[in-house]
Amino acid sequence: MTGEMKKQNQPCTLSVKDITKSFGTNAVLKGVSIDLHAGDVLVLIGGNGAGKSTLMKIIMGIYRADGGEICIDGKAVNMTNPSAALAAGVYMVPQEPMLFPNMTVEENILMGFHESSQELKKRLAKHMEELGFKLNLQRKANTLSIAEQQLVEILRGMMREAKVLILDEPTSALTFGEVQALFRVVEDLKSKGISMIYITHRLTEVFEIATDVAIMKDGVITLRGPVGEFDKEMLIRGLLPTDAEMQESGRTAYVPVPYDKLKPVMEVRNLSGYGFSNISFDLYPGEILGIAGVVGAGRTELISTIFGRDKVLGGTVKLDGKDITGLPTARILKEGINFVPEDRHYHGLFKIRSISSNTTSALLNTDEIGRVEINRKRQNEISQKYVDEFRTKIVSLEDLIGSLSGGNQQKVVIARSLSTNPKVVILDEPTRGIDAAARGDVYNIIHQLKDAGVAVLMVSSDIEEVVELADRAVTVFQGRINGEFGHDEITQDVLTGASFGIAQKKAVSE
Amino acid sequence: MNKIKDLFKARWMSSLVFLILLFLITGIADHNFLTYSNIINCFNTATMYTLLAIGIAFVIMTGEIDVSIGATLGLTAAMTGLIAQSGGSIGKMLLVCVAVGAAVGVVNGMGVAFFGVPSLIFTLGTNGLIRGLIYIVTDGRTVENFGGPIAYYGNKELFGQITLYYALTILLVAVAHVLLTRTRKGKYFIAVGDNPGGANLVGISVFRTKLIAYILCGVFAGIAGYVFASKYRQVMTVAGNGYEMTAIAACVLGGISLSGGLGNMVGAAIGAVIMSSISRLLVFIGLPSDYNNTITGVMLIVIVVVDSLTQRRSIEMSRRKRLLSRTAVGAAKGGDEA
């Protein structure tokens, strides 16, 4: 009670008012306001692409806001670059610590100051003693664990007398013991009156350290208040898209997959690798299996390992009964698995080649389009077939692929992977960055694949997409599968809850 | 004791060991090599390479490159010669060399740090531009027949056969070394090369740091141009051609990583001595000097490949460690039991 009273009378340590920011035509922040008092720990949660990182980068002066105001201790500050933010007493501990790997811990912490080094060292020793940190200052930063690197980052913030500390997903790469140690540090800082913004994807953490919670969705803060006013169910509901009901009623008549008559085409057993562990699932022909989860849960690592791009640490992958664990990518392609990557530009497209060259590029090491010389006619026939089937909007097959819109580019990438007649198609975020109309077309194509008997493995952070398309779904949380759902069980609540680490079975059965 | 251990772990130490081994091997091949004056000569002839190497070391330290220093040397050498022909003072020559070098540095720095052009491409462009300027300044003729004080100092020995210029160069190496490793601003160069994003986050201006690195690089190339003119008293239009490769190789041999953030000036100076000695050593070993470029090329490639492989390996290892800690036993405990 008295605590609340006291808070109201003090000016806000950090006050962010009506921040807006657009990248091109894409409005990322649509008027965000945040108030922090001394000693507040505001936990900010929200799905991928909600705008959390953009907001933090604006507070830190890395991006410039299009509109709005940032005040520190009641005074407006012009955050034009990180030095301005540092001078104002804001420090961000980024998700991946940004240390200088070849420098010592001491050099890392003292870099960028203007005082004499004697004095700095004295202050550093004082801060370390207060926080109870024990770190050998002469160690090179590249020998530190992630947890130790975070401590170095926090010390950097303390050395700058930071009043506001931003922690961006600090626990995403920590072990359990390290998380507990970090929470103790957060408590310590809190008692010293330092305000913190803490971004996380783990809802359980909210109730361990937050004084306040805010949920961010599509560039606005939809819900905020003292943590005491919330429970987990409210948070999950807050994370769901607002038009959830509408979307669900729009689903078309569903033809169930006759699982009892089918043999799985791909069997994954206890597969472990870098970023995931002990993953098991079956994939049946003619089904769409959705893999849901937040970014960083290990889904991308899982599928790229299956596709032979990273090392398998344990377990097996079988395709039609044949062991394909750990084969190189070229062999896996030949065995009949194809992969449509998340980032079209980096991994999917040959930007300065024509549409037909792109469509048939996966056939270059077969004899399909000519043994030595490329058979242009055959190439165009194949490309035309897919252009017609997918309703790709093009002027000529000879146009550069870069001239197409994102959705049409994605159709070409999918067409390319189909041209090899695969048994399994892996789609990573198939509709990211694609407008609504093209999205419908891509969904149709995925349905066509399914009808043709291809097994589709679809990774998506867009829960609506999984609900819309998947016959079955699994959720990945911190590198493990923590939920498997049949078609009737797939709802937005269940998948959102499981993606954020909360098994929701109970709530559903009630 | 620890200090001595650290000394041997330092990257430039292996360069020094390599240099001594080179001398010893040559000495075994031909006993006549191991005389005082031969060895001192190896150092004296490294004067220009040393100046170029410590200049470009600032740029390489920030993770960039500058292939226009050979041309800058050529231009400033030609201008020094022209001033000498018209009877100008040494002070005027040095002033012009430093100013021209700094101007080239500003252009390179703006192109790379402000406009964001890849540094190899941009400095290749300025390289061509400066080569063109040399022709304009000299009318395409060799600048020669100049004497006066500049000729007198050219090969003046200070003591024990060490030339005046090499002694002054060593002084500059010491200053640059202290600047880079002991001062706060000097460490900015290392920080920017080590992790530009991190440097930005602690309030270091990446743009300003790179700009200053290019200016220093240009200034050192300008001084090297003066030394060139003074020493040879004949500046052809192609003077300094290929010197940039030698300087880069010297840095790499001296333990400066081409990806930035690693190494120091002592290493660059030792690397310069290795590079300038090779042609002399070949004579004593009995190989024709035609092999000179091939051998330095092979050495450069081997060192750069090893360097980039170890860098990539350490990046990959830390990525894997990070991913593994996510799935480590206990990590998943955070949320499951809800």
PDB file of C-alpha atoms in Angstrom, chain A residues 62 82-83 86 94 96 98-103 107 111-115 146 156 160 172-174 176 204 232 274-276 296 301 310 313 477-480 501-502, chain B residues 184-185 187-188 190-192 194-195 197-204 260-262 316 319-336 338:
ATOM      1  CA  ILE A  62      20.310   2.824 -31.945  1.00  0.00           C
ATOM      2  CA  PRO A  82      23.909   5.299 -27.968  1.00  0.00           C
ATOM      3  CA  SER A  83      26.225   7.821 -26.309  1.00  0.00           C
ATOM      4  CA  LEU A  86      24.441   6.155 -21.968  1.00  0.00           C
ATOM      5  CA  PRO A  94      21.634  -7.207 -25.457  1.00  0.00           C
ATOM      6  CA  GLU A  96      23.703 -11.789 -27.333  1.00  0.00           C
ATOM      7  CA  MET A  98      28.272  -7.499 -27.274  1.00  0.00           C
ATOM      8  CA  LEU A  99      31.697  -7.841 -25.722  1.00  0.00           C
ATOM      9  CA  PHE A 100      35.073  -7.402 -27.379  1.00  0.00           C
ATOM     10  CA  PRO A 101      36.137 -11.042 -27.581  1.00  0.00           C
ATOM     11  CA  ASN A 102      39.884 -10.394 -27.792  1.00  0.00           C
ATOM     12  CA  MET A 103      40.050  -8.028 -24.851  1.00  0.00           C
ATOM     13  CA  GLU A 107      39.323  -3.664 -20.784  1.00  0.00           C
ATOM     14  CA  MET A 111      36.109   0.799 -22.600  1.00  0.00           C
ATOM     15  CA  GLY A 112      34.544   4.096 -23.552  1.00  0.00           C
ATOM     16  CA  PHE A 113      35.129   6.051 -20.315  1.00  0.00           C
ATOM     17  CA  HIS A 114      36.937   9.335 -19.991  1.00  0.00           C
ATOM     18  CA  GLU A 115      38.060   9.275 -16.329  1.00  0.00           C
ATOM     19  CA  ILE A 146      27.222 -16.533 -21.618  1.00  0.00           C
ATOM     20  CA  ARG A 156      29.305  -2.001 -17.658  1.00  0.00           C
ATOM     21  CA  ARG A 160      27.848   4.136 -16.061  1.00  0.00           C
ATOM     22  CA  SER A 172      17.481 -17.487 -23.303  1.00  0.00           C
ATOM     23  CA  ALA A 173      20.964 -19.025 -23.261  1.00  0.00           C
ATOM     24  CA  LEU A 174      21.408 -19.713 -19.550  1.00  0.00           C
ATOM     25  CA  PHE A 176      18.884 -23.301 -14.657  1.00  0.00           C
ATOM     26  CA  THR A 204       6.940 -18.343 -15.524  1.00  0.00           C
ATOM     27  CA  LYS A 232      -0.880 -17.038 -16.292  1.00  0.00           C
ATOM     28  CA  TYR A 274      23.050 -27.935 -31.389  1.00  0.00           C
ATOM     29  CA  GLY A 275      20.034 -26.041 -30.078  1.00  0.00           C
ATOM     30  CA  PHE A 276      17.631 -28.949 -29.531  1.00  0.00           C
ATOM     31  CA  GLY A 296      15.117 -19.259 -30.552  1.00  0.00           C
ATOM     32  CA  GLU A 301      18.239 -25.600 -35.838  1.00  0.00           C
ATOM     33  CA  ASP A 310      24.595 -29.053 -38.975  1.00  0.00           C
ATOM     34  CA  LEU A 313      24.685 -35.235 -31.776  1.00  0.00           C
ATOM     35  CA  PHE A 477      10.081 -25.000 -26.086  1.00  0.00           C
ATOM     36  CA  GLN A 478      13.741 -24.543 -25.158  1.00  0.00           C
ATOM     37  CA  GLY A 479      14.907 -27.182 -27.588  1.00  0.00           C
ATOM     38  CA  ARG A 480      12.472 -29.907 -26.625  1.00  0.00           C
ATOM     39  CA  GLY A 501       6.358 -22.950 -21.861  1.00  0.00           C
ATOM     40  CA  ILE A 502       3.029 -23.595 -20.200  1.00  0.00           C
TER      41      ILE A 502
ATOM     42  CA  ARG B 184      42.067   5.019 -24.012  1.00  0.00           C
ATOM     43  CA  LYS B 185      41.397   6.476 -27.467  1.00  0.00           C
ATOM     44  CA  LYS B 187      42.026   1.148 -27.752  1.00  0.00           C
ATOM     45  CA  TYR B 188      39.022   2.390 -29.697  1.00  0.00           C
ATOM     46  CA  ILE B 190      40.977  -2.359 -31.381  1.00  0.00           C
ATOM     47  CA  ALA B 191      37.439  -2.208 -29.985  1.00  0.00           C
ATOM     48  CA  VAL B 192      35.906  -1.185 -33.311  1.00  0.00           C
ATOM     49  CA  ASP B 194      36.839  -6.533 -32.419  1.00  0.00           C
ATOM     50  CA  ASN B 195      33.094  -5.871 -32.327  1.00  0.00           C
ATOM     51  CA  GLY B 197      28.202  -3.322 -32.707  1.00  0.00           C
ATOM     52  CA  GLY B 198      29.552  -3.560 -29.188  1.00  0.00           C
ATOM     53  CA  ALA B 199      31.701  -0.466 -29.691  1.00  0.00           C
ATOM     54  CA  ASN B 200      28.626   1.454 -30.779  1.00  0.00           C
ATOM     55  CA  LEU B 201      26.754   0.270 -27.678  1.00  0.00           C
ATOM     56  CA  VAL B 202      29.376   1.637 -25.278  1.00  0.00           C
ATOM     57  CA  GLY B 203      29.310   4.970 -27.050  1.00  0.00           C
ATOM     58  CA  ILE B 204      32.331   4.700 -29.344  1.00  0.00           C
ATOM     59  CA  GLY B 260      40.508  -6.730 -36.992  1.00  0.00           C
ATOM     60  CA  GLY B 261      40.882  -6.298 -33.263  1.00  0.00           C
ATOM     61  CA  LEU B 262      43.995  -8.357 -32.731  1.00  0.00           C
ATOM     62  CA  GLU B 316      31.325 -21.694 -34.632  1.00  0.00           C
ATOM     63  CA  ARG B 319      27.595 -20.570 -31.389  1.00  0.00           C
ATOM     64  CA  ARG B 320      27.405 -24.257 -30.564  1.00  0.00           C
ATOM     65  CA  LYS B 321      28.162 -23.677 -26.911  1.00  0.00           C
ATOM     66  CA  ARG B 322      25.363 -21.147 -26.762  1.00  0.00           C
ATOM     67  CA  LEU B 323      22.883 -23.485 -28.436  1.00  0.00           C
ATOM     68  CA  LEU B 324      23.893 -26.372 -26.205  1.00  0.00           C
ATOM     69  CA  SER B 325      23.401 -24.378 -23.028  1.00  0.00           C
ATOM     70  CA  ARG B 326      19.818 -23.723 -24.116  1.00  0.00           C
ATOM     71  CA  THR B 327      18.968 -27.396 -24.022  1.00  0.00           C
ATOM     72  CA  ALA B 328      21.234 -28.359 -21.126  1.00  0.00           C
ATOM     73  CA  VAL B 329      19.606 -30.394 -18.391  1.00  0.00           C
ATOM     74  CA  GLY B 330      17.819 -28.025 -16.058  1.00  0.00           C
ATOM     75  CA  ALA B 331      17.480 -25.229 -18.576  1.00  0.00           C
ATOM     76  CA  ALA B 332      14.043 -26.479 -19.563  1.00  0.00           C
ATOM     77  CA  LYS B 333      12.949 -26.527 -15.937  1.00  0.00           C
ATOM     78  CA  GLY B 334      12.182 -22.825 -16.090  1.00  0.00           C
ATOM     79  CA  GLY B 335       8.698 -23.187 -17.459  1.00  0.00           C
ATOM     80  CA  ASP B 336       7.465 -26.735 -17.862  1.00  0.00           C
ATOM     81  CA  ALA B 338       3.047 -24.869 -14.838  1.00  0.00           C
TER      82      ALA B 338
END
